[in-house]
CSV table of C-alpha atoms in Angstrom, one decimal:
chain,number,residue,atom,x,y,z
A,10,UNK,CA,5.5,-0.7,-14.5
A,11,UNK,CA,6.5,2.6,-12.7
A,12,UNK,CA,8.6,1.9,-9.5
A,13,UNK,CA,9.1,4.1,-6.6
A,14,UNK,CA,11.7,2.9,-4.2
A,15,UNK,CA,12.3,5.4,-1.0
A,16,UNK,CA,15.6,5.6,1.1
A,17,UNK,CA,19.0,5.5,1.2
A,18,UNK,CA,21.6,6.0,-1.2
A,19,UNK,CA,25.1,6.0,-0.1
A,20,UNK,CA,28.6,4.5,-0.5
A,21,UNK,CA,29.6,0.8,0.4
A,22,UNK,CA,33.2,0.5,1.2
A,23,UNK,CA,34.0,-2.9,0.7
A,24,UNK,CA,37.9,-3.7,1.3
A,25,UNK,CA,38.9,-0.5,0.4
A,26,UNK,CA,36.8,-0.2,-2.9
A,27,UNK,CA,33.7,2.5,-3.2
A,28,UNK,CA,30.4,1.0,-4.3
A,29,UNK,CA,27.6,2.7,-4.8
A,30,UNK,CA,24.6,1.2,-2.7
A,31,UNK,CA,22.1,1.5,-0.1
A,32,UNK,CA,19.3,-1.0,-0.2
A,33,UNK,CA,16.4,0.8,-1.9
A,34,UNK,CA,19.3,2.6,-4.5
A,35,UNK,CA,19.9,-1.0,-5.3
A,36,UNK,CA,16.6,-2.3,-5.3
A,37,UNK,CA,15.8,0.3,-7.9
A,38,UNK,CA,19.0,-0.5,-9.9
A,39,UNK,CA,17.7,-4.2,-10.3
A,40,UNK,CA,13.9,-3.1,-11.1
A,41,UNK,CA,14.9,-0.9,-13.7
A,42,UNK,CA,17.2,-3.1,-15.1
A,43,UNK,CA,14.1,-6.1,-14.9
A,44,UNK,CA,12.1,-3.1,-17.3
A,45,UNK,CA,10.8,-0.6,-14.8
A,46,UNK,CA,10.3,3.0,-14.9
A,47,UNK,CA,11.9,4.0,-11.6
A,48,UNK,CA,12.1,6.9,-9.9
A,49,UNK,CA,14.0,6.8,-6.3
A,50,UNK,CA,13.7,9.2,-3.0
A,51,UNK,CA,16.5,10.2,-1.2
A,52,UNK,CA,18.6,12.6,-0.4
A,53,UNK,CA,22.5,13.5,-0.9
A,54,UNK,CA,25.3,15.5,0.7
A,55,UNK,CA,26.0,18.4,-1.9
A,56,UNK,CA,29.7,17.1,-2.1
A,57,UNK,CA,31.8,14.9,-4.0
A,58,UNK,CA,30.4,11.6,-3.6
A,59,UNK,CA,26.8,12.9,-3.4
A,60,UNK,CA,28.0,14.0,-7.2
A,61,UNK,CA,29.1,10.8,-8.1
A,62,UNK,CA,26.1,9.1,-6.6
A,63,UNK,CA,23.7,11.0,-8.5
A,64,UNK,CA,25.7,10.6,-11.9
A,65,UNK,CA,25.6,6.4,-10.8
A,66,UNK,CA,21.5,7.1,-11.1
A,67,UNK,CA,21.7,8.3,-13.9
A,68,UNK,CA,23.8,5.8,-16.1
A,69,UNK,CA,21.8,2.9,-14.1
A,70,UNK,CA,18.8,4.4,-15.7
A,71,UNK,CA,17.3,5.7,-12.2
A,72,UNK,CA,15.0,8.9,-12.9
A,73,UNK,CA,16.6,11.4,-10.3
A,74,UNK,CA,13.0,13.8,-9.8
A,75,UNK,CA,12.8,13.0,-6.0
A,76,UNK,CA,16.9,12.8,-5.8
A,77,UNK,CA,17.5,15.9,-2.9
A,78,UNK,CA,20.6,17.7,-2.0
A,79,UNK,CA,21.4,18.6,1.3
A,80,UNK,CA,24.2,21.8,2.3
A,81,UNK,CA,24.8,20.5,5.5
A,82,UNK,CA,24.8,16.6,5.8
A,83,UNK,CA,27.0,14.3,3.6
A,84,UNK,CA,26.4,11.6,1.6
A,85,UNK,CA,25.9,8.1,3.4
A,86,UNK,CA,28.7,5.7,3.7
A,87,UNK,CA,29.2,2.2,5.0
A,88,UNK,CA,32.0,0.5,6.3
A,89,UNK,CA,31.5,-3.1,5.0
A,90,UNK,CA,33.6,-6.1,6.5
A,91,UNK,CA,32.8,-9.5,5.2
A,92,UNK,CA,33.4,-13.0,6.7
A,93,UNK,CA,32.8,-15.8,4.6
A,94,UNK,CA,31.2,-13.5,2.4
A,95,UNK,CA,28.7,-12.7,4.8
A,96,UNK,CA,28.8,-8.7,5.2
A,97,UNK,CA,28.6,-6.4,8.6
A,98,UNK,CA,28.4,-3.0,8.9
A,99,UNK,CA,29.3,-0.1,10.5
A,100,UNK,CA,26.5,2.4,9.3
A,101,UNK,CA,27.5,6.3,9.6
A,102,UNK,CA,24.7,8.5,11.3
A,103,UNK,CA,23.7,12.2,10.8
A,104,UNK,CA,23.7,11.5,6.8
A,105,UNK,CA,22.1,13.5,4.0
A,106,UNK,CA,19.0,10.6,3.4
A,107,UNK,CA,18.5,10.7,7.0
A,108,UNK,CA,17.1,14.5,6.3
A,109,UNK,CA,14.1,13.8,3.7
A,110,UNK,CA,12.3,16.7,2.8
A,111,UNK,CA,8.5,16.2,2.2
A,112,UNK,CA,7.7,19.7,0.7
A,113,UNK,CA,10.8,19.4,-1.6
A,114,UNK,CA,9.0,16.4,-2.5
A,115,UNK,CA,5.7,18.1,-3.1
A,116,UNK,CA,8.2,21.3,-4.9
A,117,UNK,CA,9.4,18.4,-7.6
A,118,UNK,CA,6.0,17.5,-8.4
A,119,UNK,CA,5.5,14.2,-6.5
A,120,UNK,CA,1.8,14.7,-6.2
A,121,UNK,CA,1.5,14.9,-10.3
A,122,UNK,CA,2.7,11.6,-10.6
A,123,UNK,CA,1.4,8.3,-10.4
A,124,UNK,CA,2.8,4.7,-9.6
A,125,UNK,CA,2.3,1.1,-9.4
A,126,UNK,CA,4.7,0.3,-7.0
A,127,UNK,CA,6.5,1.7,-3.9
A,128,UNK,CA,9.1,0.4,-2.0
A,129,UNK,CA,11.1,1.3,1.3
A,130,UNK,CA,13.1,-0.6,4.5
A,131,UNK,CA,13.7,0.7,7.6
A,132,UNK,CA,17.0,2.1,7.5
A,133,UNK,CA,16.0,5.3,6.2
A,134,UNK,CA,13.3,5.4,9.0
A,135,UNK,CA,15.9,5.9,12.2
A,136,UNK,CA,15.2,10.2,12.1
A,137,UNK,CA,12.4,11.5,12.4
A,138,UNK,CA,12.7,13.7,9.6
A,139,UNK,CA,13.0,11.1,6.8
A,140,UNK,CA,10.3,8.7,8.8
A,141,UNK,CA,7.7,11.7,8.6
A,142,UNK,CA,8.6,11.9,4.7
A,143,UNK,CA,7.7,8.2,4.4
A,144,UNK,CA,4.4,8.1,6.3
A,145,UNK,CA,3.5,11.5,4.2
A,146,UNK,CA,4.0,10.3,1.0
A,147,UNK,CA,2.2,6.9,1.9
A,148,UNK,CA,-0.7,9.1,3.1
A,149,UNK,CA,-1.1,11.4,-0.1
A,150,UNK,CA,-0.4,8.8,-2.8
A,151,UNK,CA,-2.0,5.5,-4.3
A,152,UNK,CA,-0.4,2.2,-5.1
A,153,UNK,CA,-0.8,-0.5,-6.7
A,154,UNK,CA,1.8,-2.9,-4.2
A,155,UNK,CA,3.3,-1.6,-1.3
A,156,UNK,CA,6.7,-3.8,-0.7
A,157,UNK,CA,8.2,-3.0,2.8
A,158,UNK,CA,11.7,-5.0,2.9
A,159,UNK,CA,12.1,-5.4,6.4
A,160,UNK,CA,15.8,-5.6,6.0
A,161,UNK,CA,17.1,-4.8,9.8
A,162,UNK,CA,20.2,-3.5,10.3
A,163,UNK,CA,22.0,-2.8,14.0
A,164,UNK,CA,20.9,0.3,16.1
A,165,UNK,CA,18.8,1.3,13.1
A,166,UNK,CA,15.2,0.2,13.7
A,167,UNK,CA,12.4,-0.3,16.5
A,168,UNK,CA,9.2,-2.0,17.2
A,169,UNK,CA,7.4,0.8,16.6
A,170,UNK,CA,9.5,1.9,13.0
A,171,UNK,CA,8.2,-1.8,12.1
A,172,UNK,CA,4.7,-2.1,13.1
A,173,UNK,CA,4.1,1.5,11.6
A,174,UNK,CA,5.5,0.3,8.6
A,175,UNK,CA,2.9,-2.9,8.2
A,176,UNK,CA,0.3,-0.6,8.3
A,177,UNK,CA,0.6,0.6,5.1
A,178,UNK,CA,2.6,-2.5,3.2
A,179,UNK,CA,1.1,-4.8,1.1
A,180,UNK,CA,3.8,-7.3,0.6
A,181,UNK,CA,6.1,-8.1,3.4
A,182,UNK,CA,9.7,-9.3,2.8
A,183,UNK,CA,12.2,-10.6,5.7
A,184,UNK,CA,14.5,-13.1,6.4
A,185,UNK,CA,14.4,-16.3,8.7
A,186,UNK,CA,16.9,-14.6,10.9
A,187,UNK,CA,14.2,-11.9,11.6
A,188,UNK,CA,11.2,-13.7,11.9
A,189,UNK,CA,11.7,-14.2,15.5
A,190,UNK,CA,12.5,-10.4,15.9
A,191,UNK,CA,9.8,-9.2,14.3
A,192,UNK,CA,7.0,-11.5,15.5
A,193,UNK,CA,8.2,-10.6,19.0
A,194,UNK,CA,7.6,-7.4,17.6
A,195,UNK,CA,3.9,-7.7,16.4
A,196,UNK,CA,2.8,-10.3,18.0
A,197,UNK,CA,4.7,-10.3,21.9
A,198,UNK,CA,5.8,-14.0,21.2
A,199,UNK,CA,8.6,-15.6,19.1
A,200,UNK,CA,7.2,-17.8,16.1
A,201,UNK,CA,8.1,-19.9,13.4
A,202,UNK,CA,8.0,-18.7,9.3
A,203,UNK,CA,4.8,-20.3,8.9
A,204,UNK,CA,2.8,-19.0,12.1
A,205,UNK,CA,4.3,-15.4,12.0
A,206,UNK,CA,3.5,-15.7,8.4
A,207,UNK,CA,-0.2,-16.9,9.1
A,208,UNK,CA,-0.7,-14.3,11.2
A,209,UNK,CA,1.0,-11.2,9.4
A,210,UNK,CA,-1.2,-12.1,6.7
A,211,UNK,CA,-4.5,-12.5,8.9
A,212,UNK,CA,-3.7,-9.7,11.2
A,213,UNK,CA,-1.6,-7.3,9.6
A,214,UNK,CA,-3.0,-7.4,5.8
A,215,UNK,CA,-0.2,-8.7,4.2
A,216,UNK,CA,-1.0,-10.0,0.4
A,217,UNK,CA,2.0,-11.9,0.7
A,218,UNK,CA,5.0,-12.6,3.2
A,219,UNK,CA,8.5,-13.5,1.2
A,220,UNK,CA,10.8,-15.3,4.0
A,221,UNK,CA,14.5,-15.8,2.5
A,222,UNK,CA,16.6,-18.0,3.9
A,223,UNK,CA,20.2,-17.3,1.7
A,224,UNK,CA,21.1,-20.1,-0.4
A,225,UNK,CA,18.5,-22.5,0.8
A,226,UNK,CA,15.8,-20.3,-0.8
A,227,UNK,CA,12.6,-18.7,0.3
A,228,UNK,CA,9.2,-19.3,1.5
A,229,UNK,CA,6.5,-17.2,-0.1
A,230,UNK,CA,3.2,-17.1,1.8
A,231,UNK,CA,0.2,-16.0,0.0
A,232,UNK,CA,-3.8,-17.2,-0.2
A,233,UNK,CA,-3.5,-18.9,2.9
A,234,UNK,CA,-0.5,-21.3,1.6
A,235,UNK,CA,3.1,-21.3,2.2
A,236,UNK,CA,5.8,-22.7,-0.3
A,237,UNK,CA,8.9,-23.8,-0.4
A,238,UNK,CA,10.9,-22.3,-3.0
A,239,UNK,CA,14.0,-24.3,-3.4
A,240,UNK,CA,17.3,-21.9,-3.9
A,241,UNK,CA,20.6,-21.9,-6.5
A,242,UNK,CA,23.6,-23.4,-5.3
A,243,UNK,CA,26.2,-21.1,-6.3
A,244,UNK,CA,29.9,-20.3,-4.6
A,245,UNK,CA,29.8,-17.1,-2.4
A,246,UNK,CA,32.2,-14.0,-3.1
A,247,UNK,CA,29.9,-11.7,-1.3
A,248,UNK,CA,26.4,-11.3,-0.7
A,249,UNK,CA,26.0,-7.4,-0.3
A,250,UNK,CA,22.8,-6.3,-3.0
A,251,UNK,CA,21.8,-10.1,-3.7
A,252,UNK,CA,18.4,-9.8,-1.4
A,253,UNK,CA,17.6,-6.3,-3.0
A,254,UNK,CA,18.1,-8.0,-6.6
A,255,UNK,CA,16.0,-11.0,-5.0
A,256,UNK,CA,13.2,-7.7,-4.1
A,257,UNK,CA,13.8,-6.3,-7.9
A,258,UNK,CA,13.1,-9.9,-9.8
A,259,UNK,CA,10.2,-10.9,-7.7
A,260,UNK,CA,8.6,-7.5,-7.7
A,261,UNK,CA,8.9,-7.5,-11.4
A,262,UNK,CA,8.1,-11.0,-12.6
A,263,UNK,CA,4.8,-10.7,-9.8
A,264,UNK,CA,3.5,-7.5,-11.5
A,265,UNK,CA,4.1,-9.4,-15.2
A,266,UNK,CA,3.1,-12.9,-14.5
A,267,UNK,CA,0.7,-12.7,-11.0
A,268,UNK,CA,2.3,-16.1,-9.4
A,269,UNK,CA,4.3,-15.0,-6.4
A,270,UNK,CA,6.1,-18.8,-6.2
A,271,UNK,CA,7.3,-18.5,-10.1
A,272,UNK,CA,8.3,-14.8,-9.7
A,273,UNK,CA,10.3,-16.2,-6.6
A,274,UNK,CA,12.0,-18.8,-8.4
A,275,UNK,CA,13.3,-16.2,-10.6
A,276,UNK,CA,14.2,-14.0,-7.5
A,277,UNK,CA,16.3,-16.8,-6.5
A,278,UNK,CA,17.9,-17.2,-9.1
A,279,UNK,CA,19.0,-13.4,-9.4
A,280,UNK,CA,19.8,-13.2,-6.0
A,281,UNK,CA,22.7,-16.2,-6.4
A,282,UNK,CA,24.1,-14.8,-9.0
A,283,UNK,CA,25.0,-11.0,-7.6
A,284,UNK,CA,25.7,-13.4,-4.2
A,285,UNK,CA,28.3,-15.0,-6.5
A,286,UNK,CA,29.6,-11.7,-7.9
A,287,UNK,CA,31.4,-8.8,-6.8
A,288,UNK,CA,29.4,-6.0,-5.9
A,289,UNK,CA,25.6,-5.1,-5.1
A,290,UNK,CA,24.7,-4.3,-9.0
A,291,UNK,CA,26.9,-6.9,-11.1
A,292,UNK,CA,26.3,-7.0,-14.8
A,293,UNK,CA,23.7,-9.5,-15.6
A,294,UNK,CA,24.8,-12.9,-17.7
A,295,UNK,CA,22.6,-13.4,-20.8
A,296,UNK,CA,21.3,-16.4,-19.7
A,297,UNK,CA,19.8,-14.3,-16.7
A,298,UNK,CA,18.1,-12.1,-19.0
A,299,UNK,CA,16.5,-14.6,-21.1
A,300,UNK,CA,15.0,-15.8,-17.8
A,301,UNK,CA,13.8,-12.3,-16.6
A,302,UNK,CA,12.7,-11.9,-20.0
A,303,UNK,CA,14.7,-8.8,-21.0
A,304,UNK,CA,16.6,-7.6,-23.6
């Protein structure tokens, strides 16, 4: 399975401790680490954390290809505060991923390549520059699955940056907290996970539509059926990473196994455990791995 996630990489500060992050960075942590061959597009400040950054690709096994530097622009950080282990952010603009380069993209042999999977949020989307990158590289290449994980954060997104985006995705991924956003988005009226879901799929192409709902689990709409996927109870430290891992395991187990409600039951249960764990890219238990069958 080759994997290639699109967005941000940057710097979590989490009471006082540096991790690295950004959703699709960990996204393509977790997919790699589930067996894929990933390779990730962003871009990072020529400085010292875009340095360290790019050396935290590496050792997670991330192929760096489509990894860009930028002069000018640092590397992203977040200001993280958590509540009950329930994170908000404070998200620094005028960043180095916010300045995606297509024809450096196009310079590193993008077009040579091929892949089964892409993935991308919205995030990265909020300038123009990076957004134009996206929408280029989803008009000049093929995929197998294209996985848009909704995953709105404050002052960073728009109607129009999330309709655009449905266009081209193929699975769908939000949570019950933004099912009312985003239908009022697509479809002018505020709905419930099963009609939004209806329609998205109906309407809007989607394969599937993955609704998450923290620890209660998710729903996971596909062939004109919606389940319930029951979640893992665990105890809460913090919950930054745990829907990207969630993304990683489902995308992973769906592409070996074809049955979106198993490959969610695994998501679930990877997404409790790095909820219960410090940090968005914990080291996985061996019990975990026999379950995502990996060595």
């Amino acid at each position: 399975m080759r994997v290639l996630s699109f967005g941000e990489i940057l710097w979590d500060i989490i009471e006082g401790k540096y991790y690295i992050g950004g959703a699709p960075f960990n996204f393509a942590s977790h997919i790699t680490r589930c067996g894929a061959e990933t390779y990730m597009v962003s871009r990072l400040g020529k400085d010292e954390w875009g340095e360290k950054a790019f050396e935290e690709a590496r050792k997670l096994g991330i192929y760096p290809n489509f990894i860009q530097w930028d002069k000018e622009k640092p590397t992203g950080t977040v200001d993280v505060f958590l509540k009950n282990g329930q994170p908000s952010y404070t998200i620094n603009p005028e960043v180095a991923y916010d300045y995606l380069d297509f024809e450096e993209l196009i310079q590193s042999g993008l077009k040579e390549e091929s892949f089964d999977m892409f993935g991308f949020g919205s995030l990265a989307q909020r300038n123009e520059a990076s957004r134009s990158c996206l929408y280029r590289i989803l008009e000049s290449l093929r995929f197998e699955h294209i996985f848009y994980d909704v995953n709105l954060r404050k002052d960073c997104y728009s109607a129009e940056i999330v309709n655009d985006s449905l266009k081209y995705s193929t699975i769908l991924k939000l949570n019950d907290d933004e099912v009312p956003i985003i239908s009022e988005f697509t479809f002018s009226e505020k709905m419930g996970i099963e009609d939004f879901c209806k329609r998205a799929a109906a309407e809007r192409g989607q394969e599937i539509v993955i609704v998450t709902a923290g620890g209660a689990g998710c729903f996971i709409y596909h062939e004109n059926k919606l389940h319930k996927v029951p979640g893992k109870k665990v105890k809460v430290v913090d919950t930054v990473g745990a829907g990207d891992s969630f993304s990683a395991a489902f995308l992973a187990m769906y592409f070996k196994k074809g049955d979106p409600v198993y490959a969610a039951s695994v998501a679930n249960q990877l997404g409790a455990f790095v909820a219960s764990s410090h940090g968005p890219i914990p080291t996985y238990s061996d019990e975990l791995k026999k379950i995502l069958e990996i060595d």
